[in-house]
Amino acid sequence: MGKQDTLRIDGRDVAIDAERNLLELVRKAGIELPTFCYHSDLSIYGACRLCLVDIEGRGIQSACSTPPEPGMRLRTNTGELREIRRTTLELLLANHDGSCPTCIKSADCKLQALARRMGVDKVRFKAPTRPAPLDESSPALVRDPNKCVLCGDCVRVCNEIQGVGAIDFAYRGSQAAVVPAFGKQLGDVECVNCGQCAAFCPTGALAPRSETAAIWQALDDPRKKVVAQIAPAVRVALGEAFDQPAASQTTGRIVAALKAIGFDAVYDTSFTADLTVIEEGTEFLQRKVNGGILPQFTSCCPAWVKYAEQYYPDLLPNLSTCKSPQQMFGSLARQVLPRILDTAPEDLVVVSIMPCTAKKYEAQRSEFSQDGRRDVDAVMTTQELARMIQEAGLDFSSLEPESLDMPFGFHTGAGVIFGNSGGVSEAVLRFAVEKITGKPAGQVDFHEVRGEGGLREASLTVDGTEVRIAIVHGLANAKLVADQVRAGTAPYDLIEVMTCPGGCISGAGQPVAHNGHTRQDRARSLYEADKSLPLHRSQDNPFIDRCYQEHLGAVGGTVAHRLLHTHYHGRKRLESEALPLSEGNGDGKIQVKVCAGTACFLRGSQKLLHALLGYVEEHSLQNMVDVRANFCSEQCAAGPTVIIGDKVLQHCTLERVRDVLDAELANHQ
Amino acid sequence: MQMTHVEPRTRSDQFEAVCAIIERHGRQPAKLIPILQAVQDEYTYLPEEVLNFVATALAIPPARVFGVATFYTYFALEPKGKYVVRLCDGTACHVKDSIPILEALRSRLNLSEEHKTTPDMLFTVETVACLGACGLAPVVMVNGEVHSLMTPEKAESLIEDLKQAEAAAVAGEEG
């Protein structure tokens, strides 16, 4: 065996294993070097200049971007290094809107914590006086550019983990800023609302949008019956906000807290997760048996659904038509709860408690409203729930646990593990295996689908039927799989997609994680919750049976379809003007808009435009026809799309455009 | 100064040119900067809709294209005037009193740091860091033509000459 390579950190020899950079080694040696811009999941940026070390013979270097070499001698804590770090923090603080007492991130702010740790007791530099407006356009997030320290964490997580790139650095020098494309607002661009930018943001520059004011208002109204649904992942993380050991089970105390706050009934989203398993599992088996469209993608994650609508409109038929558990709960609640709670339908207020910011967006989607009333009135994150409990003055850890209300409080372990990456697949397997074999499966745990990797595969054979599953988290991984499906090379039947790392347990609405193993703790805790429940298969949930008998009829039947299923449509990424290609302002001419969005572009809309412009010129129609290239007509599956007047032409060819245009011209004259 | 009358390019010509530029660079995201340079040559600036089209064609996020376009002062996101007046404010020109020239140009055209282009789209006044003609400082460049040893008075009469030439050209067209 060769001699172990070492280097020397502050006079101590430290063995070099597989560390990629000095920072990892220094931290292995038990020294917590400060960092803003370093995240082990992201690319190395080396911008914040806080992890500086003094390397003998090389001078001061950033530890994150220096690979370890045997024999290096470095110091992490010299007077010079401390002075540089303090100055760096002072400069950051000078550019930062320090309205800490009112900042939502205050208690979890890395800038605040590091300034305190590094002993910064005054800021010698003058603040620039150029306040930028708050961006409140997104249903999920609030962006406050005045608090941004330009560490780029948000830019990299959006790009590298989610493959979206909705925000990026723009401008230069003192003007530099992180902004959506063309300086637009976050609500007008391709942001999928996953909120991981806010989860990675060390300050309050990006934060989940709070809905607690509206919820308090409903609670204060004596006419309203306010009910809550709690998502699985909330219960294993809320305790962290009250200094409880990470991932301690809190369901009973959450119920007690919500009742004390004034909620009339508290239910469990795991119940509708059980319902999702039955509907989605049945849909999957039907597709599998009847030769339907496979692979089937899961559709529980609203960030993934928006991503698919924007980038893979051609694959929307592969998405399960099932609503997410949150929205299944919303429709069922509207249908059933007014009678159970003896209230007028208009007085029922449905509140979700979610680990997720994208759920705020999902609840606003027009598909999930009936007669102008949203199925889910308000969505609060785990963080917001913690704040409501604190605001109400409740001592969370000493609350006496209470039970969830029936019927929508009864759930099986299958509905609980939904919060973990792999959980939806496992829950569906527990259902599907029994359906395929026709007898209750002895096996409950499917360890094949568990794990932490961002792209995992599992395959199992049940009674000669092979079921091949892919499990992904992070939309950049989803893109890899979706590209395979598009190319026809994906060897899968079922593909589970969750946007956040590790699944819903790491949603952006969860309390800010303070250590590296929070995610693992939460995941383990969800599997333990499953174990501790009496039932583990959704089909064994007696209240689900009753729900079908009393309200839904047959599984996958007409009523179930109306209440529990939905549809998707191609979606433009950016609110953007069309590009005029004819002279003049187009008044009085026939408007022709050729879609130049990605899906149509790939289907040859550029050639179509070229030919159309040639046709217009050849026949001297410039004074009668106004041609524009527009960015996405949201008909992506049927592209290329051309809009002539008010006619939408799908799968368009030049012949088609010519025929319709000639007819319009004849009418026009 | 010579007034050349160029037939304006039609929007469809410009769009065809953009498509050709993108194809010529093999739709490679790595070629974004030369693509943007060529697109700006075509439009004199970078219209948002065109940048959006470039992002679509290169399959990169529009925020990335916007970031590159705003990083370099060479790229303009607003349309510029027919005459782009670039005042050099490099070290040599600065010590030779370039700022009074800038102030004279701006006050003559009613422009400012924020408003660089006249509403009639005739003039744009901007500063550059160095035109490399330090021996002739202070220097003003109008559409690529260098005017040396400038004073505020000379700058004002330069603008006046251009305005009169424009008025004559318009009268000529109408007559």
mmCIF file of N, CA and C in Angstrom, chain A residues 155 159 164-172 179-184 190 574-585 596-598 601-602 606 609-610 613 617 626 629 631, chain B residues 9-16 18-20 22-23 27 43 47-68 70-74 77:
data_model
loop_
_atom_site.group_PDB
_atom_site.id
_atom_site.type_symbol
_atom_site.label_atom_id
_atom_site.label_comp_id
_atom_site.label_asym_id
_atom_site.label_seq_id
_atom_site.Cartn_x
_atom_site.Cartn_y
_atom_site.Cartn_z
ATOM 1 N N VAL A 155 -28.223 31.944 -9.646
ATOM 2 C CA VAL A 155 -28.009 31.801 -11.088
ATOM 3 C C VAL A 155 -27.560 30.377 -11.393
ATOM 4 N N ASN A 159 -29.553 27.330 -13.330
ATOM 5 C CA ASN A 159 -28.960 26.842 -14.555
ATOM 6 C C ASN A 159 -28.529 25.388 -14.460
ATOM 7 N N VAL A 164 -32.939 25.659 -16.210
ATOM 8 C CA VAL A 164 -33.885 26.668 -16.669
ATOM 9 C C VAL A 164 -33.150 27.956 -17.057
ATOM 10 N N GLY A 165 -32.371 28.502 -16.144
ATOM 11 C CA GLY A 165 -31.640 29.738 -16.452
ATOM 12 C C GLY A 165 -32.538 30.957 -16.555
ATOM 13 N N ALA A 166 -33.534 31.043 -15.670
ATOM 14 C CA ALA A 166 -34.473 32.169 -15.740
ATOM 15 C C ALA A 166 -33.843 33.473 -15.283
ATOM 16 N N ILE A 167 -32.784 33.382 -14.478
ATOM 17 C CA ILE A 167 -32.106 34.597 -14.028
ATOM 18 C C ILE A 167 -30.618 34.465 -14.347
ATOM 19 N N ASP A 168 -30.000 35.597 -14.592
ATOM 20 C CA ASP A 168 -28.567 35.569 -14.878
ATOM 21 C C ASP A 168 -27.976 36.936 -14.543
ATOM 22 N N PHE A 169 -26.666 36.990 -14.491
ATOM 23 C CA PHE A 169 -26.001 38.270 -14.299
ATOM 24 C C PHE A 169 -26.228 39.129 -15.534
ATOM 25 N N ALA A 170 -26.404 40.433 -15.294
ATOM 26 C CA ALA A 170 -26.479 41.365 -16.404
ATOM 27 C C ALA A 170 -25.752 42.628 -15.993
ATOM 28 N N TYR A 171 -25.447 43.443 -16.970
ATOM 29 C CA TYR A 171 -24.725 44.708 -16.773
ATOM 30 C C TYR A 171 -23.333 44.438 -16.196
ATOM 31 N N ARG A 172 -22.665 45.497 -15.738
ATOM 32 C CA ARG A 172 -21.268 45.318 -15.383
ATOM 33 C C ARG A 172 -20.845 46.295 -14.292
ATOM 34 N N VAL A 179 -30.741 39.401 -12.860
ATOM 35 C CA VAL A 179 -32.085 39.754 -13.344
ATOM 36 C C VAL A 179 -32.623 38.685 -14.299
ATOM 37 N N PRO A 180 -33.932 38.609 -14.447
ATOM 38 C CA PRO A 180 -34.511 37.787 -15.510
ATOM 39 C C PRO A 180 -34.203 38.426 -16.868
ATOM 40 N N ALA A 181 -34.450 37.685 -17.930
ATOM 41 C CA ALA A 181 -34.131 38.146 -19.280
ATOM 42 C C ALA A 181 -34.735 39.518 -19.548
ATOM 43 N N PHE A 182 -33.959 40.385 -20.183
ATOM 44 C CA PHE A 182 -34.393 41.706 -20.625
ATOM 45 C C PHE A 182 -34.899 42.580 -19.479
ATOM 46 N N GLY A 183 -34.441 42.257 -18.267
ATOM 47 C CA GLY A 183 -34.870 43.046 -17.118
ATOM 48 C C GLY A 183 -36.345 42.902 -16.810
ATOM 49 N N LYS A 184 -36.970 41.854 -17.345
ATOM 50 C CA LYS A 184 -38.394 41.630 -17.083
ATOM 51 C C LYS A 184 -38.582 41.190 -15.641
ATOM 52 N N GLU A 190 -39.509 32.456 -17.810
ATOM 53 C CA GLU A 190 -39.671 31.012 -17.803
ATOM 54 C C GLU A 190 -39.475 30.362 -16.435
ATOM 55 N N LEU A 574 -41.620 33.389 -22.292
ATOM 56 C CA LEU A 574 -41.410 34.798 -21.998
ATOM 57 C C LEU A 574 -42.592 35.601 -22.492
ATOM 58 N N GLU A 575 -42.994 36.592 -21.722
ATOM 59 C CA GLU A 575 -43.928 37.581 -22.250
ATOM 60 C C GLU A 575 -43.106 38.463 -23.179
ATOM 61 N N SER A 576 -43.379 38.409 -24.479
ATOM 62 C CA SER A 576 -42.523 39.137 -25.401
ATOM 63 C C SER A 576 -43.332 39.610 -26.602
ATOM 64 N N GLU A 577 -42.937 40.754 -27.120
ATOM 65 C CA GLU A 577 -43.588 41.288 -28.311
ATOM 66 C C GLU A 577 -43.205 40.456 -29.536
ATOM 67 N N ALA A 578 -44.081 40.465 -30.553
ATOM 68 C CA ALA A 578 -43.752 39.807 -31.814
ATOM 69 C C ALA A 578 -42.751 40.670 -32.578
ATOM 70 N N LEU A 579 -41.954 40.027 -33.407
ATOM 71 C CA LEU A 579 -40.935 40.737 -34.185
ATOM 72 C C LEU A 579 -41.537 41.134 -35.532
ATOM 73 N N PRO A 580 -41.725 42.448 -35.775
ATOM 74 C CA PRO A 580 -42.346 42.845 -37.044
ATOM 75 C C PRO A 580 -41.390 42.610 -38.211
ATOM 76 N N LEU A 581 -41.912 42.030 -39.280
ATOM 77 C CA LEU A 581 -41.079 41.727 -40.439
ATOM 78 C C LEU A 581 -41.572 42.476 -41.676
ATOM 79 N N SER A 582 -42.685 43.206 -41.515
ATOM 80 C CA SER A 582 -43.166 44.025 -42.622
ATOM 81 C C SER A 582 -42.972 45.476 -42.243
ATOM 82 N N GLU A 583 -42.997 46.362 -43.247
ATOM 83 C CA GLU A 583 -42.817 47.789 -42.961
ATOM 84 C C GLU A 583 -44.109 48.362 -42.397
ATOM 85 N N GLY A 584 -43.991 49.494 -41.732
ATOM 86 C CA GLY A 584 -45.170 50.173 -41.203
ATOM 87 C C GLY A 584 -45.667 49.538 -39.935
ATOM 88 N N ASN A 585 -46.795 50.061 -39.415
ATOM 89 C CA ASN A 585 -47.280 49.561 -38.127
ATOM 90 C C ASN A 585 -48.338 48.479 -38.264
ATOM 91 N N ALA A 596 -42.218 31.611 -33.851
ATOM 92 C CA ALA A 596 -40.780 31.326 -33.886
ATOM 93 C C ALA A 596 -40.307 30.830 -32.529
ATOM 94 N N GLY A 597 -41.243 30.310 -31.730
ATOM 95 C CA GLY A 597 -40.866 29.687 -30.455
ATOM 96 C C GLY A 597 -40.088 28.413 -30.735
ATOM 97 N N THR A 598 -39.501 27.827 -29.692
ATOM 98 C CA THR A 598 -38.582 26.710 -29.914
ATOM 99 C C THR A 598 -39.210 25.535 -30.654
ATOM 100 N N PHE A 601 -39.829 26.486 -34.158
ATOM 101 C CA PHE A 601 -38.526 26.720 -34.793
ATOM 102 C C PHE A 601 -37.922 25.394 -35.236
ATOM 103 N N LEU A 602 -37.988 24.402 -34.326
ATOM 104 C CA LEU A 602 -37.416 23.091 -34.630
ATOM 105 C C LEU A 602 -38.200 22.380 -35.722
ATOM 106 N N GLN A 606 -38.823 28.686 -39.403
ATOM 107 C CA GLN A 606 -37.943 29.684 -40.022
ATOM 108 C C GLN A 606 -38.015 29.580 -41.553
ATOM 109 N N LEU A 609 -41.278 31.018 -42.690
ATOM 110 C CA LEU A 609 -41.225 32.484 -42.695
ATOM 111 C C LEU A 609 -40.536 32.985 -43.954
ATOM 112 N N HIS A 610 -39.422 32.363 -44.245
ATOM 113 C CA HIS A 610 -38.631 32.720 -45.413
ATOM 114 C C HIS A 610 -39.496 32.634 -46.672
ATOM 115 N N LEU A 613 -42.333 35.310 -46.690
ATOM 116 C CA LEU A 613 -41.858 36.651 -47.030
ATOM 117 C C LEU A 613 -41.594 36.749 -48.528
ATOM 118 N N GLU A 617 -43.547 39.223 -51.231
ATOM 119 C CA GLU A 617 -42.823 40.132 -52.106
ATOM 120 C C GLU A 617 -43.137 39.858 -53.577
ATOM 121 N N ASP A 626 -49.314 42.013 -43.148
ATOM 122 C CA ASP A 626 -48.323 42.352 -42.117
ATOM 123 C C ASP A 626 -47.804 41.056 -41.494
ATOM 124 N N ALA A 629 -42.990 37.624 -36.643
ATOM 125 C CA ALA A 629 -42.574 36.376 -35.987
ATOM 126 C C ALA A 629 -42.959 36.536 -34.526
ATOM 127 N N PHE A 631 -43.420 34.904 -30.504
ATOM 128 C CA PHE A 631 -42.709 33.931 -29.680
ATOM 129 C C PHE A 631 -43.686 33.105 -28.892
ATOM 130 N N ARG B 9 -32.836 49.064 -45.221
ATOM 131 C CA ARG B 9 -33.107 47.625 -45.358
ATOM 132 C C ARG B 9 -34.514 47.338 -44.850
ATOM 133 N N THR B 10 -35.216 46.453 -45.512
ATOM 134 C CA THR B 10 -36.555 46.128 -45.031
ATOM 135 C C THR B 10 -36.422 45.171 -43.851
ATOM 136 N N ARG B 11 -37.484 45.126 -43.058
ATOM 137 C CA ARG B 11 -37.471 44.251 -41.885
ATOM 138 C C ARG B 11 -37.283 42.799 -42.283
ATOM 139 N N SER B 12 -37.872 42.435 -43.428
ATOM 140 C CA SER B 12 -37.724 41.030 -43.806
ATOM 141 C C SER B 12 -36.302 40.737 -44.269
ATOM 142 N N ASP B 13 -35.664 41.741 -44.904
ATOM 143 C CA ASP B 13 -34.247 41.557 -45.264
ATOM 144 C C ASP B 13 -33.418 41.341 -43.994
ATOM 145 N N GLN B 14 -33.710 42.179 -42.990
ATOM 146 C CA GLN B 14 -32.941 42.092 -41.750
ATOM 147 C C GLN B 14 -33.128 40.732 -41.081
ATOM 148 N N PHE B 15 -34.370 40.264 -41.093
ATOM 149 C CA PHE B 15 -34.631 38.976 -40.456
ATOM 150 C C PHE B 15 -33.922 37.847 -41.191
ATOM 151 N N GLU B 16 -33.976 37.906 -42.519
ATOM 152 C CA GLU B 16 -33.260 36.891 -43.308
ATOM 153 C C GLU B 16 -31.762 36.935 -42.976
ATOM 154 N N VAL B 18 -30.416 37.860 -40.147
ATOM 155 C CA VAL B 18 -30.197 37.267 -38.815
ATOM 156 C C VAL B 18 -30.154 35.739 -38.930
ATOM 157 N N CYS B 19 -31.099 35.189 -39.690
ATOM 158 C CA CYS B 19 -31.120 33.726 -39.866
ATOM 159 C C CYS B 19 -29.805 33.254 -40.484
ATOM 160 N N ALA B 20 -29.336 34.012 -41.467
ATOM 161 C CA ALA B 20 -28.090 33.623 -42.135
ATOM 162 C C ALA B 20 -26.911 33.710 -41.163
ATOM 163 N N ILE B 22 -26.959 33.332 -37.925
ATOM 164 C CA ILE B 22 -27.023 32.219 -36.962
ATOM 165 C C ILE B 22 -26.547 30.920 -37.626
ATOM 166 N N GLU B 23 -26.995 30.713 -38.856
ATOM 167 C CA GLU B 23 -26.583 29.495 -39.571
ATOM 168 C C GLU B 23 -25.068 29.505 -39.840
ATOM 169 N N ARG B 27 -25.169 27.699 -35.313
ATOM 170 C CA ARG B 27 -26.059 27.694 -34.148
ATOM 171 C C ARG B 27 -25.319 27.333 -32.870
ATOM 172 N N TYR B 43 -28.954 45.728 -37.427
ATOM 173 C CA TYR B 43 -30.045 46.565 -36.910
ATOM 174 C C TYR B 43 -29.552 47.887 -36.320
ATOM 175 N N PRO B 47 -32.430 44.581 -30.889
ATOM 176 C CA PRO B 47 -33.826 44.603 -30.434
ATOM 177 C C PRO B 47 -34.125 43.358 -29.582
ATOM 178 N N GLU B 48 -34.958 43.560 -28.551
ATOM 179 C CA GLU B 48 -35.285 42.467 -27.634
ATOM 180 C C GLU B 48 -35.841 41.238 -28.358
ATOM 181 N N GLU B 49 -36.729 41.484 -29.327
ATOM 182 C CA GLU B 49 -37.365 40.348 -30.010
ATOM 183 C C GLU B 49 -36.315 39.550 -30.798
ATOM 184 N N VAL B 50 -35.334 40.259 -31.326
ATOM 185 C CA VAL B 50 -34.293 39.565 -32.096
ATOM 186 C C VAL B 50 -33.407 38.758 -31.145
ATOM 187 N N LEU B 51 -33.103 39.350 -29.980
ATOM 188 C CA LEU B 51 -32.302 38.608 -28.989
ATOM 189 C C LEU B 51 -33.045 37.346 -28.551
ATOM 190 N N ASN B 52 -34.344 37.486 -28.395
ATOM 191 C CA ASN B 52 -35.162 36.337 -28.015
ATOM 192 C C ASN B 52 -35.097 35.255 -29.088
ATOM 193 N N PHE B 53 -35.131 35.699 -30.338
ATOM 194 C CA PHE B 53 -35.037 34.747 -31.451
ATOM 195 C C PHE B 53 -33.661 34.074 -31.456
ATOM 196 N N VAL B 54 -32.613 34.858 -31.204
ATOM 197 C CA VAL B 54 -31.264 34.287 -31.163
ATOM 198 C C VAL B 54 -31.178 33.235 -30.047
ATOM 199 N N ALA B 55 -31.739 33.547 -28.872
ATOM 200 C CA ALA B 55 -31.719 32.595 -27.757
ATOM 201 C C ALA B 55 -32.421 31.304 -28.144
ATOM 202 N N THR B 56 -33.586 31.441 -28.800
ATOM 203 C CA THR B 56 -34.333 30.261 -29.239
ATOM 204 C C THR B 56 -33.501 29.438 -30.216
ATOM 205 N N ALA B 57 -32.888 30.116 -31.176
ATOM 206 C CA ALA B 57 -32.144 29.412 -32.217
ATOM 207 C C ALA B 57 -30.912 28.706 -31.651
ATOM 208 N N LEU B 58 -30.299 29.296 -30.619
ATOM 209 C CA LEU B 58 -29.090 28.691 -30.038
ATOM 210 C C LEU B 58 -29.429 27.764 -28.868
ATOM 211 N N ALA B 59 -30.725 27.685 -28.522
ATOM 212 C CA ALA B 59 -31.185 26.858 -27.394
ATOM 213 C C ALA B 59 -30.451 27.213 -26.101
ATOM 214 N N ILE B 60 -30.356 28.499 -25.821
ATOM 215 C CA ILE B 60 -29.819 28.950 -24.535
ATOM 216 C C ILE B 60 -30.834 29.899 -23.901
ATOM 217 N N PRO B 61 -30.773 30.060 -22.569
ATOM 218 C CA PRO B 61 -31.773 30.926 -21.934
ATOM 219 C C PRO B 61 -31.628 32.373 -22.398
ATOM 220 N N PRO B 62 -32.740 33.059 -22.645
ATOM 221 C CA PRO B 62 -32.671 34.474 -23.034
ATOM 222 C C PRO B 62 -31.952 35.328 -21.988
ATOM 223 N N ALA B 63 -32.019 34.924 -20.705
ATOM 224 C CA ALA B 63 -31.341 35.705 -19.662
ATOM 225 C C ALA B 63 -29.826 35.700 -19.886
ATOM 226 N N ARG B 64 -29.304 34.599 -20.438
ATOM 227 C CA ARG B 64 -27.874 34.520 -20.725
ATOM 228 C C ARG B 64 -27.506 35.494 -21.860
ATOM 229 N N VAL B 65 -28.341 35.494 -22.909
ATOM 230 C CA VAL B 65 -28.106 36.397 -24.044
ATOM 231 C C VAL B 65 -28.169 37.846 -23.568
ATOM 232 N N PHE B 66 -29.146 38.144 -22.731
ATOM 233 C CA PHE B 66 -29.293 39.496 -22.197
ATOM 234 C C PHE B 66 -28.064 39.865 -21.353
ATOM 235 N N GLY B 67 -27.569 38.897 -20.573
ATOM 236 C CA GLY B 67 -26.406 39.154 -19.735
ATOM 237 C C GLY B 67 -25.183 39.523 -20.570
ATOM 238 N N VAL B 68 -24.958 38.796 -21.657
ATOM 239 C CA VAL B 68 -23.814 39.080 -22.523
ATOM 240 C C VAL B 68 -24.016 40.423 -23.225
ATOM 241 N N THR B 70 -25.629 42.981 -22.251
ATOM 242 C CA THR B 70 -25.525 44.155 -21.377
ATOM 243 C C THR B 70 -24.137 44.290 -20.760
ATOM 244 N N PHE B 71 -23.324 43.241 -20.847
ATOM 245 C CA PHE B 71 -21.985 43.296 -20.245
ATOM 246 C C PHE B 71 -21.064 44.222 -21.051
ATOM 247 N N TYR B 72 -21.146 44.114 -22.360
ATOM 248 C CA TYR B 72 -20.239 44.883 -23.227
ATOM 249 C C TYR B 72 -20.879 46.196 -23.639
ATOM 250 N N THR B 73 -20.150 47.311 -23.398
ATOM 251 C CA THR B 73 -20.727 48.602 -23.766
ATOM 252 C C THR B 73 -20.882 48.727 -25.276
ATOM 253 N N TYR B 74 -20.165 47.913 -26.025
ATOM 254 C CA TYR B 74 -20.276 47.956 -27.479
ATOM 255 C C TYR B 74 -21.702 47.648 -27.933
ATOM 256 N N LEU B 77 -28.849 48.227 -26.571
ATOM 257 C CA LEU B 77 -30.188 47.627 -26.532
ATOM 258 C C LEU B 77 -31.274 48.613 -26.920
#
